[in-house]
């Protein structure tokens, strides 16, 4: 605790003692002390009493109705240290130092009160500025003998957490932003054309938001990142096919590196394949029917493939604006293939072991039942086919 007094008055006021006042007062009769304060009428008597109070470590104020400007520097701390030797009816400018945003109180007590404990009253409550300081002019009622302290009334609030790193801003025409949510994965046993591996139905929570391509990766996009076009069909806007799971994950890694190098992808984000749970969450888009557009038991609403893959985005989008989730080409997922876990799970990532990877969505080669929202398929990572492509997710690497 540091206190520095700068006297602007003609008579120096001593008062830097930190000895408790009540200890000194016990040596005097309260009647005699009060009478001595009241009888101060000359400068000689005032100076004598000030000298006595300084020698005894007392902070006794003298009231004469004259204001003397005095600047005192004081630290806000716990426990507080007392300022002594301060006269009543005088104005003191306190320069208070502490922690930024700290809440402090300037308090005073009448030293004539006997009994070992001061009765503190508040002169001012202050919030220290961003530099941890404040200035306050204070005085107390005329005729009081008093001491002052600055008490920490409330610690500053903890600093706010650092802002999250800026996220990517993908083109909304090509990327759908997906919010976290919960859905039921799999199909009920009563669903028409279902397979056994769609059981047990599982309540899945996706705890993080992400972006997913509105379209399957096209041949034009693939060749811009990887190079040669492996597809059996030809067209920049057709989905790339005849790509293995290894080819798809390699594309994601190269795209991540390319976009990060160009300054378009912040650290902490990456392109990858969707998990199987993310894929079905997006495909259902809040629906519980066989397809996002309804049950369609006769498959009359399912667009005819005409025996070939077609340009991406040429059919109707699902309710979340994502295209070709039923048909066109199968889409690789990141997961190893295995049974659904059942119960309630959060952010599942597939089987812990196995040799095959999940494919979803069906293809132009498959029957309508294979394109349902819950329908599953799988293959080993090196397999290629003109009915297999992929779709990409953009997400935080550690959400």
PDB file of N, CA, C and O in Angstrom, residues 59-67 86-92 94 106-111 120-124 137-149:
ATOM      1  N   UNK A  59      -5.042   9.898  13.337  1.00  0.00           N
ATOM      2  CA  UNK A  59      -5.489  10.716  12.218  1.00  0.00           C
ATOM      3  C   UNK A  59      -6.587  11.625  12.706  1.00  0.00           C
ATOM      4  O   UNK A  59      -7.750  11.273  12.657  1.00  0.00           O
ATOM      5  N   UNK A  60      -6.289  12.785  13.240  1.00  0.00           N
ATOM      6  CA  UNK A  60      -7.281  13.677  13.821  1.00  0.00           C
ATOM      7  C   UNK A  60      -7.477  14.858  12.901  1.00  0.00           C
ATOM      8  O   UNK A  60      -6.538  15.583  12.601  1.00  0.00           O
ATOM      9  N   UNK A  61      -8.700  15.069  12.410  1.00  0.00           N
ATOM     10  CA  UNK A  61      -8.978  16.188  11.536  1.00  0.00           C
ATOM     11  C   UNK A  61      -9.301  17.434  12.338  1.00  0.00           C
ATOM     12  O   UNK A  61      -9.750  17.386  13.474  1.00  0.00           O
ATOM     13  N   UNK A  62      -9.072  18.586  11.786  1.00  0.00           N
ATOM     14  CA  UNK A  62      -9.398  19.851  12.437  1.00  0.00           C
ATOM     15  C   UNK A  62     -10.298  20.640  11.512  1.00  0.00           C
ATOM     16  O   UNK A  62     -10.005  20.814  10.331  1.00  0.00           O
ATOM     17  N   UNK A  63     -11.412  21.082  12.003  1.00  0.00           N
ATOM     18  CA  UNK A  63     -12.349  21.815  11.194  1.00  0.00           C
ATOM     19  C   UNK A  63     -12.237  23.302  11.436  1.00  0.00           C
ATOM     20  O   UNK A  63     -12.389  23.758  12.548  1.00  0.00           O
ATOM     21  N   UNK A  64     -11.940  24.048  10.430  1.00  0.00           N
ATOM     22  CA  UNK A  64     -11.904  25.485  10.569  1.00  0.00           C
ATOM     23  C   UNK A  64     -12.674  26.185   9.479  1.00  0.00           C
ATOM     24  O   UNK A  64     -12.635  27.412   9.379  1.00  0.00           O
ATOM     25  N   UNK A  65     -13.367  25.385   8.610  1.00  0.00           N
ATOM     26  CA  UNK A  65     -14.135  25.991   7.548  1.00  0.00           C
ATOM     27  C   UNK A  65     -13.306  26.428   6.367  1.00  0.00           C
ATOM     28  O   UNK A  65     -13.810  27.033   5.439  1.00  0.00           O
ATOM     29  N   UNK A  66     -11.988  26.171   6.396  1.00  0.00           N
ATOM     30  CA  UNK A  66     -11.109  26.587   5.312  1.00  0.00           C
ATOM     31  C   UNK A  66     -10.779  25.368   4.461  1.00  0.00           C
ATOM     32  O   UNK A  66     -10.375  24.340   4.984  1.00  0.00           O
ATOM     33  N   UNK A  67     -10.967  25.496   3.156  1.00  0.00           N
ATOM     34  CA  UNK A  67     -10.695  24.376   2.249  1.00  0.00           C
ATOM     35  C   UNK A  67      -9.258  24.461   1.758  1.00  0.00           C
ATOM     36  O   UNK A  67      -8.828  25.485   1.250  1.00  0.00           O
ATOM     37  N   UNK A  86      -6.091  13.796   8.289  1.00  0.00           N
ATOM     38  CA  UNK A  86      -6.905  14.540   7.340  1.00  0.00           C
ATOM     39  C   UNK A  86      -7.909  15.412   8.081  1.00  0.00           C
ATOM     40  O   UNK A  86      -8.616  14.941   8.966  1.00  0.00           O
ATOM     41  N   UNK A  87      -7.980  16.689   7.723  1.00  0.00           N
ATOM     42  CA  UNK A  87      -8.856  17.618   8.403  1.00  0.00           C
ATOM     43  C   UNK A  87     -10.245  17.668   7.807  1.00  0.00           C
ATOM     44  O   UNK A  87     -10.418  17.545   6.602  1.00  0.00           O
ATOM     45  N   UNK A  88     -11.244  17.898   8.629  1.00  0.00           N
ATOM     46  CA  UNK A  88     -12.604  18.012   8.135  1.00  0.00           C
ATOM     47  C   UNK A  88     -12.789  19.338   7.413  1.00  0.00           C
ATOM     48  O   UNK A  88     -12.052  20.291   7.629  1.00  0.00           O
ATOM     49  N   UNK A  89     -13.777  19.368   6.553  1.00  0.00           N
ATOM     50  CA  UNK A  89     -14.155  20.492   5.697  1.00  0.00           C
ATOM     51  C   UNK A  89     -13.089  20.820   4.657  1.00  0.00           C
ATOM     52  O   UNK A  89     -13.227  21.779   3.925  1.00  0.00           O
ATOM     53  N   UNK A  90     -12.030  20.030   4.596  1.00  0.00           N
ATOM     54  CA  UNK A  90     -11.029  20.215   3.562  1.00  0.00           C
ATOM     55  C   UNK A  90     -11.343  19.286   2.396  1.00  0.00           C
ATOM     56  O   UNK A  90     -11.899  18.212   2.574  1.00  0.00           O
ATOM     57  N   UNK A  91     -10.967  19.697   1.189  1.00  0.00           N
ATOM     58  CA  UNK A  91     -11.185  18.872   0.007  1.00  0.00           C
ATOM     59  C   UNK A  91      -9.879  18.162  -0.334  1.00  0.00           C
ATOM     60  O   UNK A  91      -8.837  18.798  -0.454  1.00  0.00           O
ATOM     61  N   UNK A  92      -9.941  16.852  -0.472  1.00  0.00           N
ATOM     62  CA  UNK A  92      -8.779  16.051  -0.818  1.00  0.00           C
ATOM     63  C   UNK A  92      -9.010  15.406  -2.177  1.00  0.00           C
ATOM     64  O   UNK A  92     -10.077  14.831  -2.422  1.00  0.00           O
ATOM     65  N   UNK A  94      -8.132  12.449  -4.361  1.00  0.00           N
ATOM     66  CA  UNK A  94      -7.555  11.108  -4.288  1.00  0.00           C
ATOM     67  C   UNK A  94      -7.307  10.592  -5.700  1.00  0.00           C
ATOM     68  O   UNK A  94      -8.205  10.581  -6.542  1.00  0.00           O
ATOM     69  N   UNK A 106     -14.592   4.683  -1.524  1.00  0.00           N
ATOM     70  CA  UNK A 106     -13.866   5.589  -0.642  1.00  0.00           C
ATOM     71  C   UNK A 106     -14.710   5.742   0.625  1.00  0.00           C
ATOM     72  O   UNK A 106     -15.864   6.174   0.550  1.00  0.00           O
ATOM     73  N   UNK A 107     -14.163   5.398   1.771  1.00  0.00           N
ATOM     74  CA  UNK A 107     -14.904   5.390   3.027  1.00  0.00           C
ATOM     75  C   UNK A 107     -14.191   6.233   4.081  1.00  0.00           C
ATOM     76  O   UNK A 107     -12.969   6.419   4.031  1.00  0.00           O
ATOM     77  N   UNK A 108     -14.977   6.754   5.042  1.00  0.00           N
ATOM     78  CA  UNK A 108     -14.372   7.486   6.157  1.00  0.00           C
ATOM     79  C   UNK A 108     -15.002   7.025   7.451  1.00  0.00           C
ATOM     80  O   UNK A 108     -16.090   6.451   7.488  1.00  0.00           O
ATOM     81  N   UNK A 109     -14.276   7.275   8.534  1.00  0.00           N
ATOM     82  CA  UNK A 109     -14.775   6.940   9.873  1.00  0.00           C
ATOM     83  C   UNK A 109     -14.357   8.035  10.834  1.00  0.00           C
ATOM     84  O   UNK A 109     -13.321   8.688  10.664  1.00  0.00           O
ATOM     85  N   UNK A 110     -15.178   8.266  11.869  1.00  0.00           N
ATOM     86  CA  UNK A 110     -14.901   9.255  12.907  1.00  0.00           C
ATOM     87  C   UNK A 110     -13.976   8.630  13.945  1.00  0.00           C
ATOM     88  O   UNK A 110     -14.329   7.652  14.603  1.00  0.00           O
ATOM     89  N   UNK A 111     -12.769   9.203  14.093  1.00  0.00           N
ATOM     90  CA  UNK A 111     -11.791   8.602  15.012  1.00  0.00           C
ATOM     91  C   UNK A 111     -12.143   8.826  16.469  1.00  0.00           C
ATOM     92  O   UNK A 111     -11.536   8.229  17.349  1.00  0.00           O
ATOM     93  N   UNK A 120     -17.592   2.720   9.510  1.00  0.00           N
ATOM     94  CA  UNK A 120     -17.253   3.291   8.210  1.00  0.00           C
ATOM     95  C   UNK A 120     -18.496   3.744   7.465  1.00  0.00           C
ATOM     96  O   UNK A 120     -19.520   3.083   7.472  1.00  0.00           O
ATOM     97  N   UNK A 121     -18.377   4.894   6.809  1.00  0.00           N
ATOM     98  CA  UNK A 121     -19.418   5.415   5.927  1.00  0.00           C
ATOM     99  C   UNK A 121     -18.809   5.630   4.542  1.00  0.00           C
ATOM    100  O   UNK A 121     -17.620   5.919   4.415  1.00  0.00           O
ATOM    101  N   UNK A 122     -19.619   5.487   3.499  1.00  0.00           N
ATOM    102  CA  UNK A 122     -19.122   5.581   2.134  1.00  0.00           C
ATOM    103  C   UNK A 122     -19.242   6.999   1.616  1.00  0.00           C
ATOM    104  O   UNK A 122     -20.308   7.614   1.670  1.00  0.00           O
ATOM    105  N   UNK A 123     -18.121   7.503   1.113  1.00  0.00           N
ATOM    106  CA  UNK A 123     -18.117   8.809   0.454  1.00  0.00           C
ATOM    107  C   UNK A 123     -18.392   8.685  -1.043  1.00  0.00           C
ATOM    108  O   UNK A 123     -19.072   9.518  -1.624  1.00  0.00           O
ATOM    109  N   UNK A 124     -17.855   7.636  -1.669  1.00  0.00           N
ATOM    110  CA  UNK A 124     -18.022   7.487  -3.116  1.00  0.00           C
ATOM    111  C   UNK A 124     -17.755   6.041  -3.516  1.00  0.00           C
ATOM    112  O   UNK A 124     -16.951   5.358  -2.884  1.00  0.00           O
ATOM    113  N   UNK A 137     -12.552  13.816  -5.784  1.00  0.00           N
ATOM    114  CA  UNK A 137     -12.432  14.834  -4.744  1.00  0.00           C
ATOM    115  C   UNK A 137     -13.411  14.511  -3.630  1.00  0.00           C
ATOM    116  O   UNK A 137     -14.608  14.325  -3.883  1.00  0.00           O
ATOM    117  N   UNK A 138     -12.906  14.458  -2.375  1.00  0.00           N
ATOM    118  CA  UNK A 138     -13.758  14.065  -1.255  1.00  0.00           C
ATOM    119  C   UNK A 138     -13.562  15.031  -0.092  1.00  0.00           C
ATOM    120  O   UNK A 138     -12.526  15.672   0.056  1.00  0.00           O
ATOM    121  N   UNK A 139     -14.599  15.136   0.746  1.00  0.00           N
ATOM    122  CA  UNK A 139     -14.522  15.835   2.035  1.00  0.00           C
ATOM    123  C   UNK A 139     -15.567  15.215   2.946  1.00  0.00           C
ATOM    124  O   UNK A 139     -16.420  14.453   2.490  1.00  0.00           O
ATOM    125  N   UNK A 140     -15.504  15.538   4.247  1.00  0.00           N
ATOM    126  CA  UNK A 140     -16.466  14.999   5.211  1.00  0.00           C
ATOM    127  C   UNK A 140     -17.109  16.151   5.962  1.00  0.00           C
ATOM    128  O   UNK A 140     -16.656  17.297   5.882  1.00  0.00           O
ATOM    129  N   UNK A 141     -18.186  15.881   6.725  1.00  0.00           N
ATOM    130  CA  UNK A 141     -18.875  16.976   7.422  1.00  0.00           C
ATOM    131  C   UNK A 141     -17.960  17.774   8.338  1.00  0.00           C
ATOM    132  O   UNK A 141     -17.020  17.240   8.930  1.00  0.00           O
ATOM    133  N   UNK A 142     -18.264  19.046   8.456  1.00  0.00           N
ATOM    134  CA  UNK A 142     -17.500  19.957   9.294  1.00  0.00           C
ATOM    135  C   UNK A 142     -17.493  19.485  10.741  1.00  0.00           C
ATOM    136  O   UNK A 142     -18.497  19.015  11.262  1.00  0.00           O
ATOM    137  N   UNK A 143     -16.324  19.578  11.371  1.00  0.00           N
ATOM    138  CA  UNK A 143     -16.211  19.268  12.788  1.00  0.00           C
ATOM    139  C   UNK A 143     -15.892  17.831  13.096  1.00  0.00           C
ATOM    140  O   UNK A 143     -15.785  17.459  14.260  1.00  0.00           O
ATOM    141  N   UNK A 144     -15.742  16.980  12.068  1.00  0.00           N
ATOM    142  CA  UNK A 144     -15.441  15.578  12.312  1.00  0.00           C
ATOM    143  C   UNK A 144     -13.929  15.367  12.342  1.00  0.00           C
ATOM    144  O   UNK A 144     -13.189  15.991  11.601  1.00  0.00           O
ATOM    145  N   UNK A 145     -13.491  14.477  13.201  1.00  0.00           N
ATOM    146  CA  UNK A 145     -12.117  13.982  13.175  1.00  0.00           C
ATOM    147  C   UNK A 145     -12.172  12.642  12.445  1.00  0.00           C
ATOM    148  O   UNK A 145     -12.914  11.754  12.860  1.00  0.00           O
ATOM    149  N   UNK A 146     -11.404  12.437  11.404  1.00  0.00           N
ATOM    150  CA  UNK A 146     -11.699  11.326  10.529  1.00  0.00           C
ATOM    151  C   UNK A 146     -10.471  10.695   9.904  1.00  0.00           C
ATOM    152  O   UNK A 146      -9.402  11.286   9.866  1.00  0.00           O
ATOM    153  N   UNK A 147     -10.666   9.452   9.448  1.00  0.00           N
ATOM    154  CA  UNK A 147      -9.664   8.716   8.688  1.00  0.00           C
ATOM    155  C   UNK A 147     -10.346   8.222   7.412  1.00  0.00           C
ATOM    156  O   UNK A 147     -11.565   8.093   7.347  1.00  0.00           O
ATOM    157  N   UNK A 148      -9.547   7.941   6.402  1.00  0.00           N
ATOM    158  CA  UNK A 148     -10.082   7.523   5.103  1.00  0.00           C
ATOM    159  C   UNK A 148      -9.396   6.237   4.672  1.00  0.00           C
ATOM    160  O   UNK A 148      -8.218   6.009   4.955  1.00  0.00           O
ATOM    161  N   UNK A 149     -10.143   5.386   3.986  1.00  0.00           N
ATOM    162  CA  UNK A 149      -9.575   4.201   3.357  1.00  0.00           C
ATOM    163  C   UNK A 149     -10.241   4.004   1.992  1.00  0.00           C
ATOM    164  O   UNK A 149     -11.355   4.483   1.761  1.00  0.00           O
TER     165      UNK A 149
END
